[in-house]
Every structure is written in structure tokens, then in C-alpha cells.
């Protein structure tokens, strides 16, 4: 045995802690698989991989307005009225366990950028309002114009075949956000490079990510925080924090929203051509996508105090998951009600409006520039992405086959 193994060096301590986190991650994933083997619909949603989660969502609905996943000790709803009550009730103050119970659900990775409670989100939200003190653009039209300009430049540099999400959507969102935050131009390239590596943050709230992914995501978020602190150092701590939360919350969400909208339009005969002829239809396409194929399918909240929900008493610490896509399909909801997601109380209080503005401008610019766009291979959904259902690969081509 070497002296290194007998000594509690910082490197050894770090390696041991790393190994413990990896084991915890594996155990959390095993718990979700075990729930699925017991035919628990919420467990099946979380472990579904690339499978369509809608059958499991409808099973939750059939259980009533509030379903208790006993193996995962989580309350789940597909009911519109219950979901609206959760996002309006101050009792559901946080996106996950508080600091005193951070590992209560066995998830060792939680994005620091998304760790805001309702009070913090409300305080920071005015900073990220269009026309406010933080974002560069005073109104939506200005954001749309800049998004279109960036989109055209990116598309002009791509070959006939490219990946819709990796080569277009993620790069575009990074460029738009960097400019909107007022980062120095010299920092834009690095910002665009770092931001996609934070893509697992929302999925990490509910699904244990592979340990290598966790480590890479945490390094990326640390680098992002340092870049923002350096680029916005004169603006104050709140602005830096708001910028980080907005960036992480908006980036992958917008990329997935664009991808989902394109997928739906290409699947409907003539729909893409109609959009190419009239890019203004992008606004309706984005709203339809938010309803039918939302980029965030699951939203989680934790009760900070005891409360009653759908006639059920919930003690403090209770976890509640909203099945956003299923909530939008609630047959009891009015037919003209707006899409439920993106809920504006926590994760998207700072970024929700920007997500939809960038997405509709990106979609219109894409259709206008590439009226013959088509899929050019099999789309692959990222594993362990039950929240976003994010594409790992979405190959497209600019021209039709001959």
C-alpha cells in the first residue's frame, strides 16, 4: 500500500466525495426504475427515456386531480385547476428541497442558477423585464429584429445539411442573450460556447443525470458565473444573479421550443410552406407548440409550509410535480384558455417572455430563409430528459431531395 493511500490528501478527499455522489446518483436512478417496475405512472414518466410519456400522463389523470406516487413520495397532477393553484400559492415556494433537505430525494445535482425561491424570483424579475434596467432591448420588436439578424448570419454559414438544435438553435439563443444582457462583445464567443453545456439544468431537477454529465454541467455553470461576474461586475450582485438564472432558464428551453415547433410544422403537409410565405404566422405556431408540445413537460415545486391541495393535506417538504403537457390537455379546462407553460412564478419568472420572443423570431427567420427545409435523418431524443424531452440530434437539410 502506498503512502498516498494512507494520507488524507485534498485530492483523495475530493475523489471519495466524487465517488459518493456518483453512487447517490445511481441509487436515485434505481429508485425511479424501481417505481416503474411497480407500474407507478410517475416513475414510468421519469424513466421513459425516448418513449412517449403521454400514456403515463393520462394514467395520472385517471387517478384524480392529485395522484400520490408512493415509491417516489411525490404528488403529481395533470389537472389544470390544481396546477394553477400550485403556481399561485405562496406555500409552494421553491423548485426543490430546501438547504436542510437538499439530498432528500437523492438528486446530488441541482443547478445553482435555478435555486431561487418565489420571493427571490419576484425581486429579480423587474431587472429582466424588457425596457427595464438590465436587458438591452426596450421592447419585443427590437429583440425579434436582432434575433432575425443573428439567425440569418448563422444560417448563411451552414452547409446544406446541419443539426437544427446544435448548429442553429443553441448558437442563436446564446448570441441573442449575450447581447441582451449587455455583455462586452469580447465575451460573446465564450458565452455562446459555455451556455449549451448548462443544458441539463432543468432535467437535473427531477432526473439523476450521468455523473460525467453532472460534473461537466457544474463546471460549465461555474465558468458561466465567472464570465457574468466579470462582464457585469459594475452592475451589482442581483443583476449578475438574474443574468445567470435567465441564461440557464432560457437557453435550452428556447432551443427545445424551436425544435418542437419545427417538428410539428414539418409533420403537417403544407404548414412549413405557409409559414415561409408568411413568417408572421410564427407567433401562432409558437403558441400552438407551447400548448401541444411544450418545451418543459414537468414542473416541480416543494411546499415550504403545510397546506391543503385538491382537498389533500400536504405537510411541509411535500414535493409536487405538474405535468405541463397533460395540464394543457385537461378536458375540463376552457377550450380558449392560454397554454399553461411556461409557469411564471419560479423557473421562468425571469426568462419566460424572452423564450417566446426569441423562439417566434427564430422560427420565422428559419422558414423565410429555408422554405424547402426538410428532415435529413432520424431525430434522437436525449436520454434522461423527462423534463425537456430535448433533442440530442435533429438533422435537417436546406433543400428538397431531387
Coordinates of N, CA and C in Angstrom, one line a residue, residues 198-304:
X198 N -24.7 24.0 -20.1 CA -25.6 24.1 -19.0 C -27.0 23.5 -19.3
X199 N -27.1 22.7 -20.4 CA -28.4 22.3 -20.9 C -29.1 21.3 -20.0
X200 N -28.4 20.7 -19.1 CA -29.0 19.6 -18.3 C -29.7 20.1 -17.0
X201 N -29.7 21.5 -16.8 CA -30.1 22.0 -15.5 C -31.5 21.7 -15.2
X202 N -32.4 21.9 -16.1 CA -33.9 21.7 -15.8 C -34.2 20.2 -15.7
X203 N -33.6 19.3 -16.5 CA -33.7 17.9 -16.3 C -33.2 17.4 -15.0
X204 N -32.1 18.1 -14.6 CA -31.5 17.7 -13.3 C -32.3 17.9 -12.1
X205 N -33.4 18.7 -12.2 CA -34.3 18.9 -11.1 C -35.1 17.7 -10.7
X206 N -35.3 16.8 -11.7 CA -36.1 15.6 -11.5 C -35.5 14.3 -11.9
X207 N -34.5 14.3 -12.7 CA -33.9 13.1 -13.2 C -32.4 13.1 -12.9
X208 N -31.9 12.0 -12.3 CA -30.4 11.9 -12.0 C -29.7 11.8 -13.3
X209 N -28.8 12.8 -13.6 CA -28.0 12.8 -14.8 C -26.8 11.9 -14.6
X210 N -26.2 11.4 -15.7 CA -25.0 10.6 -15.6 C -23.9 11.5 -14.9
X211 N -23.1 10.8 -14.1 CA -22.2 11.5 -13.2 C -21.2 12.4 -14.1
X212 N -20.8 11.9 -15.2 CA -19.9 12.7 -16.0 C -20.6 14.0 -16.5
X213 N -21.9 13.8 -16.8 CA -22.7 15.0 -17.3 C -22.8 16.0 -16.1
X214 N -23.0 15.5 -14.9 CA -23.2 16.4 -13.7 C -21.9 17.2 -13.6
X215 N -20.8 16.5 -13.6 CA -19.5 17.3 -13.4 C -19.3 18.3 -14.5
X216 N -19.6 17.9 -15.7 CA -19.4 18.9 -16.8 C -20.3 20.1 -16.7
X217 N -21.6 19.8 -16.3 CA -22.6 20.8 -16.2 C -22.2 21.8 -15.0
X218 N -21.7 21.3 -13.9 CA -21.3 22.1 -12.8 C -20.1 23.0 -13.2
X219 N -19.2 22.4 -13.9 CA -18.0 23.2 -14.4 C -18.5 24.3 -15.3
X220 N -19.4 24.0 -16.2 CA -19.9 25.0 -17.1 C -20.6 26.1 -16.4
X221 N -21.4 25.8 -15.4 CA -22.2 26.8 -14.7 C -21.2 27.7 -13.9
X222 N -20.2 27.1 -13.3 CA -19.1 27.9 -12.6 C -18.5 28.8 -13.6
X223 N -18.1 28.3 -14.8 CA -17.5 29.2 -15.8 C -18.5 30.3 -16.2
X224 N -19.7 30.0 -16.4 CA -20.7 31.0 -16.7 C -20.8 32.1 -15.7
X225 N -20.9 31.6 -14.4 CA -21.0 32.6 -13.3 C -19.8 33.5 -13.3
X226 N -18.6 33.0 -13.5 CA -17.4 33.8 -13.5 C -17.4 34.8 -14.7
X227 N -17.9 34.3 -15.9 CA -17.9 35.2 -17.0 C -18.9 36.4 -16.8
X228 N -20.1 36.0 -16.2 CA -21.1 37.1 -16.0 C -20.6 38.1 -14.9
X229 N -20.0 37.5 -13.9 CA -19.5 38.4 -12.8 C -18.4 39.3 -13.3
X230 N -17.6 38.9 -14.2 CA -16.6 39.7 -14.8 C -17.2 40.7 -15.8
X231 N -18.1 40.3 -16.6 CA -18.6 41.1 -17.7 C -19.6 42.2 -17.1
X232 N -20.3 41.8 -16.0 CA -21.3 42.7 -15.4 C -20.9 43.2 -14.0
X233 N -19.6 43.2 -13.7 CA -19.2 43.5 -12.4 C -19.6 44.8 -11.8
X234 N -19.9 45.8 -12.7 CA -20.3 47.1 -12.2 C -21.8 47.2 -12.0
X235 N -22.5 46.2 -12.3 CA -24.0 46.2 -12.2 C -24.5 45.8 -10.9
X236 N -23.7 45.0 -10.1 CA -24.2 44.6 -8.8 C -24.5 43.1 -8.8
X237 N -24.6 42.5 -7.5 CA -24.8 41.1 -7.4 C -26.1 40.6 -7.9
X238 N -27.2 41.4 -7.6 CA -28.5 41.0 -8.1 C -28.6 40.9 -9.6
X239 N -28.0 41.8 -10.3 CA -28.0 41.7 -11.8 C -27.2 40.5 -12.3
X240 N -26.1 40.2 -11.7 CA -25.3 39.0 -12.1 C -26.1 37.8 -11.8
X241 N -26.8 37.7 -10.6 CA -27.6 36.5 -10.3 C -28.8 36.4 -11.3
X242 N -29.4 37.5 -11.6 CA -30.6 37.5 -12.5 C -30.1 37.0 -13.9
X243 N -28.9 37.5 -14.3 CA -28.4 37.2 -15.6 C -28.1 35.7 -15.7
X244 N -27.6 35.1 -14.6 CA -27.3 33.7 -14.6 C -28.6 32.9 -14.7
X245 N -29.6 33.2 -13.9 CA -30.8 32.5 -13.9 C -31.6 32.6 -15.2
X246 N -31.6 33.8 -15.8 CA -32.2 34.0 -17.1 C -31.5 33.2 -18.1
X247 N -30.2 33.2 -18.2 CA -29.4 32.5 -19.2 C -29.7 31.0 -19.2
X248 N -29.6 30.4 -18.0 CA -29.7 29.0 -17.8 C -31.2 28.6 -18.1
X249 N -32.1 29.4 -17.6 CA -33.5 29.0 -17.8 C -34.0 29.2 -19.2
X250 N -33.4 30.1 -19.9 CA -33.9 30.4 -21.3 C -33.3 29.6 -22.4
X251 N -32.0 29.3 -22.2 CA -31.2 28.8 -23.3 C -31.7 27.5 -23.9
X252 N -31.7 26.4 -23.1 CA -32.1 25.1 -23.6 C -33.6 25.1 -23.8
X253 N -34.4 25.8 -23.0 CA -35.8 25.9 -23.2 C -36.2 26.4 -24.6
X254 N -35.5 27.5 -24.9 CA -35.8 28.1 -26.2 C -35.4 27.2 -27.4
X255 N -34.3 26.6 -27.3 CA -33.8 25.7 -28.3 C -34.8 24.5 -28.5
X256 N -35.3 24.0 -27.4 CA -36.2 22.9 -27.5 C -37.6 23.4 -28.1
X257 N -38.0 24.5 -27.7 CA -39.2 25.1 -28.2 C -39.2 25.3 -29.7
X258 N -38.0 25.8 -30.2 CA -37.8 25.9 -31.7 C -37.9 24.6 -32.3
X259 N -37.2 23.6 -31.8 CA -37.2 22.2 -32.4 C -38.6 21.6 -32.4
X260 N -39.3 21.8 -31.3 CA -40.6 21.2 -31.2 C -41.6 21.8 -32.3
X261 N -41.4 23.2 -32.4 CA -42.3 23.9 -33.4 C -41.9 23.4 -34.8
X262 N -40.6 23.3 -35.1 CA -40.2 22.9 -36.5 C -40.7 21.5 -36.7
X263 N -40.6 20.6 -35.8 CA -41.0 19.2 -35.9 C -42.5 19.1 -36.3
X264 N -43.3 19.9 -35.5 CA -44.8 19.9 -35.7 C -45.1 20.4 -37.1
X265 N -44.5 21.5 -37.5 CA -44.8 22.1 -38.8 C -44.4 21.2 -40.0
X266 N -43.2 20.6 -39.9 CA -42.7 19.7 -41.0 C -43.6 18.5 -41.1
X267 N -44.2 18.1 -40.0 CA -45.1 16.9 -40.0 C -46.5 17.2 -40.6
X268 N -46.9 18.4 -40.7 CA -48.2 18.8 -41.2 C -48.0 19.2 -42.7
X269 N -48.6 18.5 -43.6 CA -48.5 18.9 -45.0 C -48.8 20.4 -45.3
X270 N -47.9 21.1 -45.9 CA -48.1 22.4 -46.3 C -47.9 23.5 -45.2
X271 N -47.7 23.1 -44.0 CA -47.6 24.0 -42.9 C -46.3 24.8 -42.9
X272 N -45.2 24.2 -43.3 CA -43.9 24.9 -43.3 C -43.9 25.9 -44.5
X273 N -44.5 25.5 -45.6 CA -44.6 26.4 -46.8 C -45.5 27.6 -46.4
X274 N -46.5 27.4 -45.7 CA -47.4 28.6 -45.3 C -46.6 29.5 -44.4
X275 N -45.8 29.0 -43.5 CA -45.0 29.8 -42.6 C -43.9 30.6 -43.4
X276 N -43.3 29.9 -44.4 CA -42.3 30.5 -45.2 C -42.9 31.7 -46.0
X277 N -44.1 31.5 -46.5 CA -44.8 32.6 -47.2 C -45.2 33.8 -46.3
X278 N -45.5 33.5 -45.0 CA -45.9 34.5 -44.1 C -45.3 34.2 -42.7
X279 N -44.0 34.7 -42.5 CA -43.3 34.5 -41.3 C -44.1 35.0 -40.0
X280 N -45.0 35.9 -40.2 CA -45.8 36.4 -39.1 C -46.6 35.3 -38.4
X281 N -46.8 34.2 -39.1 CA -47.6 33.0 -38.6 C -46.8 32.3 -37.5
X282 N -45.5 32.7 -37.3 CA -44.6 32.0 -36.3 C -45.2 32.2 -34.9
X283 N -45.8 33.4 -34.7 CA -46.4 33.6 -33.3 C -47.4 32.6 -33.0
X284 N -48.3 32.3 -33.9 CA -49.3 31.3 -33.6 C -48.7 29.9 -33.5
X285 N -47.7 29.6 -34.3 CA -47.0 28.3 -34.3 C -46.4 28.1 -32.9
X286 N -45.8 29.1 -32.4 CA -45.1 29.0 -31.1 C -46.2 28.8 -30.0
X287 N -47.3 29.5 -30.0 CA -48.4 29.3 -29.0 C -49.0 27.9 -29.1
X288 N -49.1 27.4 -30.4 CA -49.7 26.1 -30.5 C -48.7 25.0 -30.0
X289 N -47.4 25.3 -30.2 CA -46.4 24.4 -29.7 C -46.3 24.4 -28.1
X290 N -46.4 25.6 -27.6 CA -46.5 25.7 -26.1 C -47.7 24.9 -25.5
X291 N -48.7 24.8 -26.3 CA -49.9 24.0 -25.8 C -49.7 22.5 -26.1
X292 N -49.4 22.1 -27.3 CA -49.4 20.7 -27.7 C -48.1 20.0 -27.4
X293 N -46.9 20.7 -27.5 CA -45.6 20.1 -27.3 C -44.7 21.0 -26.6
X294 N -45.1 21.4 -25.3 CA -44.3 22.4 -24.6 C -42.9 21.9 -24.4
X295 N -42.0 22.9 -24.3 CA -40.5 22.5 -24.2 C -40.2 22.1 -22.7
X296 N -41.1 22.4 -21.8 CA -40.9 21.9 -20.4 C -42.2 21.1 -20.1
X297 N -42.0 19.8 -19.9 CA -43.2 18.9 -19.7 C -43.5 18.7 -18.2
X298 N -42.5 19.0 -17.4 CA -42.6 18.7 -15.9 C -42.1 19.9 -15.2
X299 N -42.9 20.4 -14.2 CA -42.5 21.5 -13.3 C -42.6 21.0 -11.9
X300 N -41.6 21.2 -11.1 CA -41.7 20.7 -9.7 C -41.7 21.8 -8.7
X301 N -42.4 21.6 -7.6 CA -42.4 22.6 -6.5 C -42.3 21.8 -5.2
X302 N -41.9 22.5 -4.1 CA -41.8 21.9 -2.8 C -42.6 22.8 -1.9
X303 N -43.5 22.2 -1.0 CA -44.2 23.0 -0.1 C -43.3 23.4 1.1
X304 N -43.2 24.7 1.3 CA -42.3 25.1 2.4 C -43.1 25.1 3.8

